[in-house]
Amino acid sequence: MKVLVINCGSSSLKYQVIDSDTEAVLAKGLCERIGIDGVLTYQKTGSDKIKIEAPMPAHKEAVSLVLNQLMDPETGVIKSIDEIEAVGHRMVHGGEKFACSTLLTQEVLDTVASVNDLAPLHNPPTLVGVAACKELMPTTPMVGVFDTAFHQTMPAASYIYGIPYEYYEKYALRRYGFHGTSHKFVAKRTAEILGKNPEDINVIVCHLGNGSSISAVKGGKCVDTSMGLTPLEGLIMGTRSGDIDPTIIQFIANKEGLTLDETMNVINKKSGVLGISGVSSDFRDLGDAAKAGNERAQIALDAFAHRVVKYVGAYAAVMGGVDAIVFTAGIGENDIGTRASIASRFAYLGAEFDAEANNIRGEEAFISTPDSKVKLMVVPTNEELAICRDTVEIVTDLMAK
Ligand code: ADP
């Protein structure tokens, strides 16, 4: 089955066509500057990347351009739209309504829209993307895969904030967690690599990318995760602060004469390792700057690692022990130095770091010594493939009915 996987932002749309039988990516690309002017990037696997400037006043035009490109007689990968048998959409926030992926019926879309308050920046664009696809492919089944779904197994003790309970009752204000598709994929793959039943192991997944989060996966189920109501909580990220004393918001607003929205913009977009270093949000730049003697870049890297180490310790405690600590996403898979500065600090848990084995990028590997009681691992994430798999499972069930 050929599956189109779509990840829609407010002005961008990432896509991949995956053949689910072989799990090979046939083509992938990105629409950018939707609603501004429009740039389409397209790459058929094995061929050169193509960049086309084309007007994209809205997401519908972007999806239409993607479909045309996929059907291009020379560079395309399908002959007609019907060859796409299903579309899998990355959905950000499902609130408490979705604990697993689901067929996007109108009723489901209305339910997603009803939790828009919880993710005002992220949910509306995904709904616009789904509507655009539905219009252009009215008979093709669409599946929604939620970033929050995997974390719905968290117990109340993990998801409740220490604030009046009525806000949870009235507004569903609680911790949700994000990157769930990645945490689920990586935790499952970790069990496979270890040759264990997921139910028999405790895994800590460190998804360290531009946005970063950690989850505690006990017996295959998420019991805690570092992001909260929004993806702002938890680790220090590229530009997001992660955990801070809430009073800081009021303090900055007062001192700098900023509105609440302006202050939140600072916390979301000008903080994290970018804010600390004043150099960059990208760990490659930070590594280079620190090597060249930039002290603030070094503090940013150290603070990032410190926070990860702290969460790993907390989650080992929450689960009463851990069998594998796993690194994934841009930094987790590729930043050898940052990974070393984190993974070398878990000897107290029984995880013996192997510096030589750590000398790898972007591949599955053990980075602990062969006889380490607790395993340290790198397991590359693949959210698109995870979305494709869920989509196929749901659509196959549907066809069997
Ligand atoms: P996103 O959250 O946008 O999906 P990614 O998971 O792709 O982010 O991670 C992007 C980040 O990964 C970059 O900002 C960069 O900090 C880091 N990164 C990618 N490649 C490397 C590398 N070779 N060395 C160090 N850091 C890297």
CSV table of C-alpha atoms and ligand atoms in Angstrom, one decimal:
chain,number,residue,atom,x,y,z
A,1,MET,CA,0.0,0.0,0.0
A,2,LYS,CA,1.3,3.5,-0.9
A,3,VAL,CA,0.8,5.9,2.0
A,4,LEU,CA,1.1,9.6,1.9
A,5,VAL,CA,2.3,10.9,5.3
A,6,ILE,CA,1.6,14.6,6.0
A,7,ASN,CA,3.0,16.8,8.8
A,8,CYS,CA,1.3,20.2,8.5
A,9,GLY,CA,2.4,23.4,10.2
A,10,SER,CA,1.0,26.9,10.0
A,11,SER,CA,3.1,27.8,6.9
A,12,SER,CA,4.7,24.5,6.1
A,13,LEU,CA,3.8,21.0,5.1
A,14,LYS,CA,6.2,18.1,5.2
A,15,TYR,CA,5.3,15.0,3.2
A,16,GLN,CA,6.6,11.5,2.4
A,17,VAL,CA,5.2,8.7,0.2
A,18,ILE,CA,6.0,5.3,1.8
A,19,ASP,CA,5.4,1.9,0.3
A,20,SER,CA,4.1,0.1,3.3
A,21,ASP,CA,5.0,-3.4,1.9
A,22,THR,CA,8.7,-2.6,1.8
A,23,GLU,CA,8.6,0.4,4.2
A,24,ALA,CA,10.7,2.2,1.6
A,25,VAL,CA,10.4,6.0,1.1
A,26,LEU,CA,9.5,6.6,-2.5
A,27,ALA,CA,9.6,10.4,-2.4
A,28,LYS,CA,9.6,13.1,0.2
A,29,GLY,CA,9.7,16.9,0.5
A,30,LEU,CA,8.5,20.1,2.0
A,31,CYS,CA,6.2,23.0,1.2
A,32,GLU,CA,7.3,26.2,2.8
A,33,ARG,CA,6.0,29.7,2.9
A,34,ILE,CA,2.4,28.7,2.5
A,35,GLY,CA,0.2,31.8,2.6
A,36,ILE,CA,3.2,34.0,1.8
A,37,ASP,CA,4.5,33.0,-1.6
A,38,GLY,CA,5.3,29.2,-1.8
A,39,VAL,CA,8.4,27.0,-2.2
A,40,LEU,CA,8.1,23.3,-2.9
A,41,THR,CA,11.0,20.9,-2.4
A,42,TYR,CA,10.6,17.4,-3.8
A,43,GLN,CA,12.9,14.4,-3.9
A,44,LYS,CA,12.3,11.1,-5.5
A,45,THR,CA,14.4,8.5,-3.7
A,46,GLY,CA,17.7,8.1,-5.6
A,47,SER,CA,17.2,11.3,-7.6
A,48,ASP,CA,18.3,14.9,-7.1
A,49,LYS,CA,16.2,17.3,-5.0
A,50,ILE,CA,14.0,19.6,-7.0
A,51,LYS,CA,13.0,23.1,-5.8
A,52,ILE,CA,10.0,24.8,-7.3
A,53,GLU,CA,8.7,28.3,-6.5
A,54,ALA,CA,4.9,28.2,-7.0
A,55,PRO,CA,2.1,30.2,-5.4
A,56,MET,CA,0.6,28.6,-2.3
A,57,PRO,CA,-2.1,31.0,-1.0
A,58,ALA,CA,-3.3,28.2,1.2
A,59,HIS,CA,-2.7,24.6,2.2
A,60,LYS,CA,-5.0,23.3,-0.5
A,61,GLU,CA,-2.7,24.6,-3.2
A,62,ALA,CA,0.3,23.2,-1.4
A,63,VAL,CA,-1.3,19.7,-1.3
A,64,SER,CA,-2.4,20.0,-4.9
A,65,LEU,CA,1.2,20.9,-6.0
A,66,VAL,CA,2.5,17.9,-4.0
A,67,LEU,CA,0.1,15.6,-5.7
A,68,ASN,CA,0.9,16.9,-9.2
A,69,GLN,CA,4.6,16.5,-8.4
A,70,LEU,CA,4.1,12.9,-7.2
A,71,MET,CA,2.3,12.2,-10.6
A,72,ASP,CA,4.9,14.0,-12.7
A,73,PRO,CA,5.6,11.8,-15.8
A,74,GLU,CA,9.4,12.2,-15.4
A,75,THR,CA,10.1,12.6,-11.7
A,76,GLY,CA,6.9,11.2,-10.1
A,77,VAL,CA,6.3,8.0,-8.2
A,78,ILE,CA,2.6,7.4,-9.0
A,79,LYS,CA,0.5,7.5,-12.2
A,80,SER,CA,-2.8,8.6,-10.6
A,81,ILE,CA,-4.0,9.8,-7.2
A,82,ASP,CA,-5.8,6.5,-6.7
A,83,GLU,CA,-2.5,4.8,-6.1
A,84,ILE,CA,-2.3,6.6,-2.8
A,85,GLU,CA,-4.5,4.3,-0.7
A,86,ALA,CA,-4.3,6.1,2.6
A,87,VAL,CA,-3.1,9.4,4.1
A,88,GLY,CA,-1.6,9.5,7.6
A,89,HIS,CA,-1.6,12.9,9.3
A,90,ARG,CA,0.6,13.9,12.2
A,91,MET,CA,-1.8,15.5,14.7
A,92,VAL,CA,-0.3,17.4,17.6
A,93,HIS,CA,-2.8,17.6,20.4
A,94,GLY,CA,-5.6,15.1,21.0
A,95,GLY,CA,-6.3,16.2,24.5
A,96,GLU,CA,-7.7,13.4,26.6
A,97,LYS,CA,-9.8,12.2,23.7
A,98,PHE,CA,-7.3,10.1,21.8
A,99,ALA,CA,-5.2,7.4,23.3
A,100,CYS,CA,-4.4,5.9,19.9
A,101,SER,CA,-4.4,6.7,16.2
A,102,THR,CA,-7.8,6.9,14.6
A,103,LEU,CA,-9.7,7.2,11.3
A,104,LEU,CA,-10.4,10.9,10.7
A,105,THR,CA,-14.2,11.0,10.3
A,106,GLN,CA,-16.0,14.3,10.5
A,107,GLU,CA,-17.0,13.5,14.1
A,108,VAL,CA,-13.3,12.9,15.0
A,109,LEU,CA,-12.2,16.1,13.4
A,110,ASP,CA,-14.9,18.0,15.3
A,111,THR,CA,-13.5,16.4,18.5
A,112,VAL,CA,-10.0,17.5,17.6
A,113,ALA,CA,-11.2,21.0,17.0
A,114,SER,CA,-12.8,21.0,20.4
A,115,VAL,CA,-9.4,20.8,22.0
A,116,ASN,CA,-7.9,23.6,19.9
A,117,ASP,CA,-7.6,25.7,23.0
A,118,LEU,CA,-4.9,23.4,24.3
A,119,ALA,CA,-2.7,23.8,21.2
A,120,PRO,CA,-3.8,27.1,19.5
A,121,LEU,CA,-0.6,27.3,17.4
A,122,HIS,CA,-0.4,23.6,16.4
A,123,ASN,CA,-3.9,22.1,16.0
A,124,PRO,CA,-5.6,24.5,13.6
A,125,PRO,CA,-3.0,24.1,10.9
A,126,THR,CA,-3.2,20.3,11.0
A,127,LEU,CA,-7.0,20.5,10.7
A,128,VAL,CA,-6.5,22.8,7.7
A,129,GLY,CA,-4.1,20.3,6.2
A,130,VAL,CA,-6.6,17.4,6.7
A,131,ALA,CA,-9.4,19.4,5.1
A,132,ALA,CA,-7.2,20.2,2.1
A,133,CYS,CA,-6.4,16.5,1.6
A,134,LYS,CA,-10.0,15.5,2.0
A,135,GLU,CA,-11.1,18.0,-0.6
A,136,LEU,CA,-8.5,16.7,-3.2
A,137,MET,CA,-8.8,13.0,-2.2
A,138,PRO,CA,-12.4,12.7,-1.1
A,139,THR,CA,-12.5,8.9,-1.2
A,140,THR,CA,-9.1,8.2,0.3
A,141,PRO,CA,-9.1,7.2,4.0
A,142,MET,CA,-7.3,9.6,6.3
A,143,VAL,CA,-5.8,8.6,9.7
A,144,GLY,CA,-4.7,10.9,12.5
A,145,VAL,CA,-1.7,10.0,14.6
A,146,PHE,CA,-1.5,12.1,17.7
A,147,ASP,CA,1.7,13.3,19.4
A,148,THR,CA,0.0,13.1,22.7
A,149,ALA,CA,-1.6,9.6,22.3
A,150,PHE,CA,1.2,7.4,23.7
A,151,HIS,CA,1.4,9.5,26.9
A,152,GLN,CA,-2.3,8.9,27.7
A,153,THR,CA,-1.3,5.9,29.9
A,154,MET,CA,0.3,8.3,32.4
A,155,PRO,CA,-1.2,7.9,35.8
A,156,ALA,CA,-2.9,11.0,37.5
A,157,ALA,CA,0.1,11.3,39.8
A,158,SER,CA,2.2,12.1,36.7
A,159,TYR,CA,-0.2,14.2,34.8
A,160,ILE,CA,-1.8,16.4,37.4
A,161,TYR,CA,-0.3,19.8,38.2
A,162,GLY,CA,-0.1,21.1,41.7
A,163,ILE,CA,-2.8,23.7,41.1
A,164,PRO,CA,-6.6,23.8,42.0
A,165,TYR,CA,-8.2,20.6,40.6
A,166,GLU,CA,-11.1,22.5,39.3
A,167,TYR,CA,-8.9,23.8,36.4
A,168,TYR,CA,-8.3,20.2,35.4
A,169,GLU,CA,-12.1,19.6,35.6
A,170,LYS,CA,-13.1,22.8,33.8
A,171,TYR,CA,-10.4,23.1,31.2
A,172,ALA,CA,-8.6,19.7,31.0
A,173,LEU,CA,-5.6,21.6,32.2
A,174,ARG,CA,-3.0,18.8,32.9
A,175,ARG,CA,0.2,17.4,31.6
A,176,TYR,CA,-0.1,15.7,28.2
A,177,GLY,CA,3.4,15.2,26.7
A,178,PHE,CA,4.5,15.3,23.1
A,179,HIS,CA,6.7,13.5,20.6
A,180,GLY,CA,4.6,10.4,21.6
A,181,THR,CA,4.9,8.8,18.1
A,182,SER,CA,8.7,8.9,18.5
A,183,HIS,CA,8.8,7.7,22.1
A,184,LYS,CA,6.5,4.8,21.2
A,185,PHE,CA,8.5,3.9,18.1
A,186,VAL,CA,11.9,4.0,19.9
A,187,ALA,CA,10.7,2.2,23.0
A,188,LYS,CA,9.2,-0.7,20.9
A,189,ARG,CA,12.4,-0.9,18.7
A,190,THR,CA,14.5,-0.9,21.8
A,191,ALA,CA,12.7,-4.0,23.1
A,192,GLU,CA,13.1,-5.7,19.7
A,193,ILE,CA,16.8,-5.0,19.6
A,194,LEU,CA,17.2,-6.4,23.2
A,195,GLY,CA,15.1,-9.4,22.2
A,196,LYS,CA,12.7,-8.7,25.1
A,197,ASN,CA,9.0,-8.5,25.5
A,198,PRO,CA,8.2,-4.7,25.9
A,199,GLU,CA,6.1,-5.7,29.0
A,200,ASP,CA,9.2,-7.0,30.7
A,201,ILE,CA,11.5,-3.9,30.6
A,202,ASN,CA,11.7,-0.3,31.7
A,203,VAL,CA,13.1,2.1,29.1
A,204,ILE,CA,14.0,5.8,29.3
A,205,VAL,CA,13.7,7.4,25.9
A,206,CYS,CA,15.7,10.7,25.5
A,207,HIS,CA,14.3,12.4,22.3
A,208,LEU,CA,16.8,15.2,22.0
A,209,GLY,CA,16.2,17.4,19.0
A,210,ASN,CA,15.3,21.0,18.4
A,211,GLY,CA,12.4,20.2,20.7
A,212,SER,CA,13.5,17.7,23.4
A,213,SER,CA,11.6,15.4,25.7
A,214,ILE,CA,12.2,12.4,27.9
A,215,SER,CA,9.8,9.6,28.7
A,216,ALA,CA,9.7,6.8,31.2
A,217,VAL,CA,8.3,3.7,29.5
A,218,LYS,CA,7.5,0.9,32.0
A,219,GLY,CA,6.3,-2.4,30.5
A,220,GLY,CA,5.7,-0.8,27.1
A,221,LYS,CA,3.5,2.0,28.6
A,222,CYS,CA,4.4,5.6,29.2
A,223,VAL,CA,4.3,6.4,32.9
A,224,ASP,CA,5.8,9.9,32.8
A,225,THR,CA,7.2,12.4,30.3
A,226,SER,CA,8.9,15.7,30.5
A,227,MET,CA,6.7,17.9,28.3
A,228,GLY,CA,3.4,19.1,29.8
A,229,LEU,CA,0.3,21.0,28.8
A,230,THR,CA,2.4,22.3,25.9
A,231,PRO,CA,5.8,21.4,24.5
A,232,LEU,CA,7.4,24.1,26.7
A,233,GLU,CA,7.9,22.1,29.9
A,234,GLY,CA,10.8,19.9,30.8
A,235,LEU,CA,14.3,19.9,29.2
A,236,ILE,CA,16.2,23.0,28.1
A,237,MET,CA,15.6,23.0,24.3
A,238,GLY,CA,16.9,24.9,21.3
A,239,THR,CA,14.9,28.0,22.0
A,240,ARG,CA,12.5,26.9,24.7
A,241,SER,CA,13.3,27.4,28.4
A,242,GLY,CA,11.9,24.1,29.7
A,243,ASP,CA,11.1,24.0,33.4
A,244,ILE,CA,11.4,27.4,35.1
A,245,ASP,CA,9.9,29.0,38.2
A,246,PRO,CA,6.6,30.5,36.9
A,247,THR,CA,7.3,33.7,38.7
A,248,ILE,CA,10.1,34.4,36.1
A,249,ILE,CA,7.3,35.2,33.6
A,250,GLN,CA,5.9,38.0,35.8
A,251,PHE,CA,9.4,39.2,36.7
A,252,ILE,CA,10.6,39.5,33.1
A,253,ALA,CA,7.3,41.2,32.0
A,254,ASN,CA,7.6,43.8,34.8
A,255,LYS,CA,11.3,44.5,34.4
A,256,GLU,CA,11.3,44.6,30.6
A,257,GLY,CA,7.9,46.2,30.2
A,258,LEU,CA,6.6,43.3,28.1
A,259,THR,CA,3.1,42.0,27.7
A,260,LEU,CA,2.3,38.4,28.7
A,261,ASP,CA,2.3,37.3,25.0
A,262,GLU,CA,5.7,39.1,24.4
A,263,THR,CA,7.1,37.4,27.5
A,264,MET,CA,5.9,34.0,26.4
A,265,ASN,CA,7.5,34.6,23.0
A,266,VAL,CA,10.9,35.1,24.9
A,267,ILE,CA,10.4,31.9,26.8
A,268,ASN,CA,9.4,29.9,23.6
A,269,LYS,CA,11.7,31.4,21.0
A,270,LYS,CA,14.6,33.3,22.6
A,271,SER,CA,15.4,31.0,25.5
A,272,GLY,CA,16.9,27.5,25.8
A,273,VAL,CA,20.5,27.0,24.6
A,274,LEU,CA,20.1,29.9,22.2
A,275,GLY,CA,19.2,32.3,25.0
A,276,ILE,CA,21.9,31.0,27.3
A,277,SER,CA,24.7,31.0,24.7
A,278,GLY,CA,23.6,34.0,22.6
A,279,VAL,CA,25.2,31.9,19.8
A,280,SER,CA,22.7,29.5,18.2
A,281,SER,CA,20.0,26.9,18.9
A,282,ASP,CA,21.9,24.4,16.8
A,283,PHE,CA,24.2,22.0,18.7
A,284,ARG,CA,26.7,21.9,15.9
A,285,ASP,CA,27.3,25.7,16.3
A,286,LEU,CA,27.4,25.4,20.0
A,287,GLY,CA,29.9,22.6,19.9
A,288,ASP,CA,32.1,24.7,17.6
A,289,ALA,CA,31.8,27.8,19.7
A,290,ALA,CA,32.5,26.0,22.9
A,291,LYS,CA,35.6,24.4,21.4
A,292,ALA,CA,36.8,27.9,20.3
A,293,GLY,CA,36.5,29.0,23.9
A,294,ASN,CA,33.1,30.6,24.1
A,295,GLU,CA,32.2,30.2,27.7
A,296,ARG,CA,28.4,30.8,27.4
A,297,ALA,CA,28.2,28.1,24.7
A,298,GLN,CA,29.8,25.7,27.1
A,299,ILE,CA,27.4,26.7,29.9
A,300,ALA,CA,24.5,26.1,27.5
A,301,LEU,CA,25.8,22.6,26.6
A,302,ASP,CA,26.4,21.8,30.3
A,303,ALA,CA,23.0,23.1,31.4
A,304,PHE,CA,21.3,21.0,28.6
A,305,ALA,CA,23.2,17.8,29.7
A,306,HIS,CA,22.6,18.5,33.4
A,307,ARG,CA,18.8,18.7,32.9
A,308,VAL,CA,18.8,15.5,30.9
A,309,VAL,CA,20.8,13.7,33.6
A,310,LYS,CA,18.4,15.0,36.2
A,311,TYR,CA,15.3,13.7,34.4
A,312,VAL,CA,16.9,10.3,33.7
A,313,GLY,CA,17.6,9.9,37.4
A,314,ALA,CA,14.1,11.0,38.2
A,315,TYR,CA,12.5,8.5,35.8
A,316,ALA,CA,14.7,5.6,37.0
A,317,ALA,CA,13.3,6.4,40.4
A,318,VAL,CA,9.7,6.7,39.2
A,319,MET,CA,10.0,3.3,37.5
A,320,GLY,CA,12.0,1.6,40.3
A,321,GLY,CA,14.9,0.9,38.0
A,322,VAL,CA,15.7,1.0,34.3
A,323,ASP,CA,16.9,-1.6,31.8
A,324,ALA,CA,17.8,0.8,28.9
A,325,ILE,CA,18.5,4.5,28.4
A,326,VAL,CA,18.1,5.3,24.8
A,327,PHE,CA,19.1,8.4,22.7
A,328,THR,CA,17.2,9.5,19.6
A,329,ALA,CA,16.4,12.5,17.3
A,330,GLY,CA,18.8,15.1,15.9
A,331,ILE,CA,21.1,15.5,18.9
A,332,GLY,CA,20.5,12.1,20.4
A,333,GLU,CA,21.5,10.4,17.2
A,334,ASN,CA,24.3,12.6,16.0
A,335,ASP,CA,25.9,14.7,18.7
A,336,ILE,CA,28.7,12.4,19.9
A,337,GLY,CA,30.0,15.0,22.5
A,338,THR,CA,26.7,15.9,24.1
A,339,ARG,CA,25.7,12.2,24.2
A,340,ALA,CA,29.0,11.4,25.9
A,341,SER,CA,28.5,14.1,28.5
A,342,ILE,CA,25.2,12.7,29.4
A,343,ALA,CA,25.5,8.9,29.0
A,344,SER,CA,28.8,8.7,30.9
A,345,ARG,CA,27.0,9.8,34.1
A,346,PHE,CA,24.8,6.7,34.8
A,347,ALA,CA,27.3,4.3,36.3
A,348,TYR,CA,25.5,4.6,39.6
A,349,LEU,CA,22.5,3.0,37.8
A,350,GLY,CA,24.6,0.2,36.5
A,351,ALA,CA,25.1,1.7,33.0
A,352,GLU,CA,28.8,1.5,31.9
A,353,PHE,CA,29.5,4.0,29.1
A,354,ASP,CA,31.7,2.9,26.2
A,355,ALA,CA,33.3,6.0,24.7
A,356,GLU,CA,34.6,4.2,21.6
A,357,ALA,CA,31.2,2.6,20.8
A,358,ASN,CA,29.7,6.1,21.2
A,359,ASN,CA,31.7,7.2,18.2
A,360,ILE,CA,28.8,6.8,15.8
A,361,ARG,CA,26.1,8.9,14.2
A,362,GLY,CA,22.5,8.1,13.0
A,363,GLU,CA,22.6,4.3,13.5
A,364,GLU,CA,21.3,1.8,15.9
A,365,ALA,CA,24.1,1.0,18.4
A,366,PHE,CA,24.9,0.0,22.0
A,367,ILE,CA,27.0,2.8,23.6
A,368,SER,CA,27.5,0.8,26.8
A,369,THR,CA,30.1,-1.8,27.4
A,370,PRO,CA,29.0,-5.4,26.5
A,371,ASP,CA,28.6,-6.5,30.1
A,372,SER,CA,26.9,-3.3,31.3
A,373,LYS,CA,23.9,-4.2,33.4
A,374,VAL,CA,21.8,-1.3,32.1
A,375,LYS,CA,22.1,-0.7,28.4
A,376,LEU,CA,22.9,2.7,26.8
A,377,MET,CA,21.7,2.8,23.2
A,378,VAL,CA,21.2,4.9,20.2
A,379,VAL,CA,18.0,4.1,18.3
A,380,PRO,CA,17.1,6.5,15.4
A,381,THR,CA,13.5,7.6,15.4
A,382,ASN,CA,11.3,7.5,12.4
A,383,GLU,CA,8.0,9.3,13.0
A,384,GLU,CA,6.9,9.1,9.4
A,385,LEU,CA,7.3,5.4,9.3
A,386,ALA,CA,5.4,5.1,12.6
A,387,ILE,CA,2.6,7.2,11.2
A,388,CYS,CA,2.6,5.0,8.0
A,389,ARG,CA,2.4,1.8,10.1
A,390,ASP,CA,-0.5,3.1,12.2
A,391,THR,CA,-2.3,4.3,9.1
A,392,VAL,CA,-2.0,0.9,7.4
A,393,GLU,CA,-3.2,-0.9,10.4
A,394,ILE,CA,-6.3,1.2,10.7
A,395,VAL,CA,-7.1,1.2,7.0
A,396,THR,CA,-6.5,-2.6,6.7
A,397,ASP,CA,-8.9,-3.2,9.6
A,398,LEU,CA,-11.4,-0.9,7.8
A,399,MET,CA,-11.1,-2.8,4.6
A,400,ALA,CA,-11.6,-6.1,6.3
A,401,LYS,CA,-15.0,-4.9,7.7
B,1,ADP,P1,13.3,18.8,15.2
B,1,ADP,O1,12.8,18.9,16.6
B,1,ADP,O2,13.2,20.0,14.4
B,1,ADP,O3,12.7,17.6,14.5
B,1,ADP,P2,15.7,17.3,15.0
B,1,ADP,O4,15.4,16.1,15.8
B,1,ADP,O5,15.9,17.2,13.5
B,1,ADP,O6,14.8,18.5,15.4
B,1,ADP,O7,17.1,17.9,15.6
B,1,ADP,C1,17.7,19.0,15.1
B,1,ADP,C2,18.9,19.3,15.9
B,1,ADP,O8,19.8,18.2,16.0
B,1,ADP,C3,19.7,20.5,15.3
B,1,ADP,O9,19.2,21.7,15.8
B,1,ADP,C4,21.1,20.2,15.9
B,1,ADP,O10,21.2,20.9,17.2
B,1,ADP,C5,21.1,18.7,16.2
B,1,ADP,N1,22.0,18.0,15.3
B,1,ADP,C6,21.8,17.5,14.0
B,1,ADP,N2,22.9,16.9,13.5
B,1,ADP,C7,23.9,17.1,14.4
B,1,ADP,C8,25.3,16.8,14.4
B,1,ADP,N3,25.9,16.1,13.4
B,1,ADP,N4,26.0,17.2,15.5
B,1,ADP,C9,25.4,17.8,16.5
B,1,ADP,N5,24.1,18.2,16.5
B,1,ADP,C10,23.3,17.8,15.5
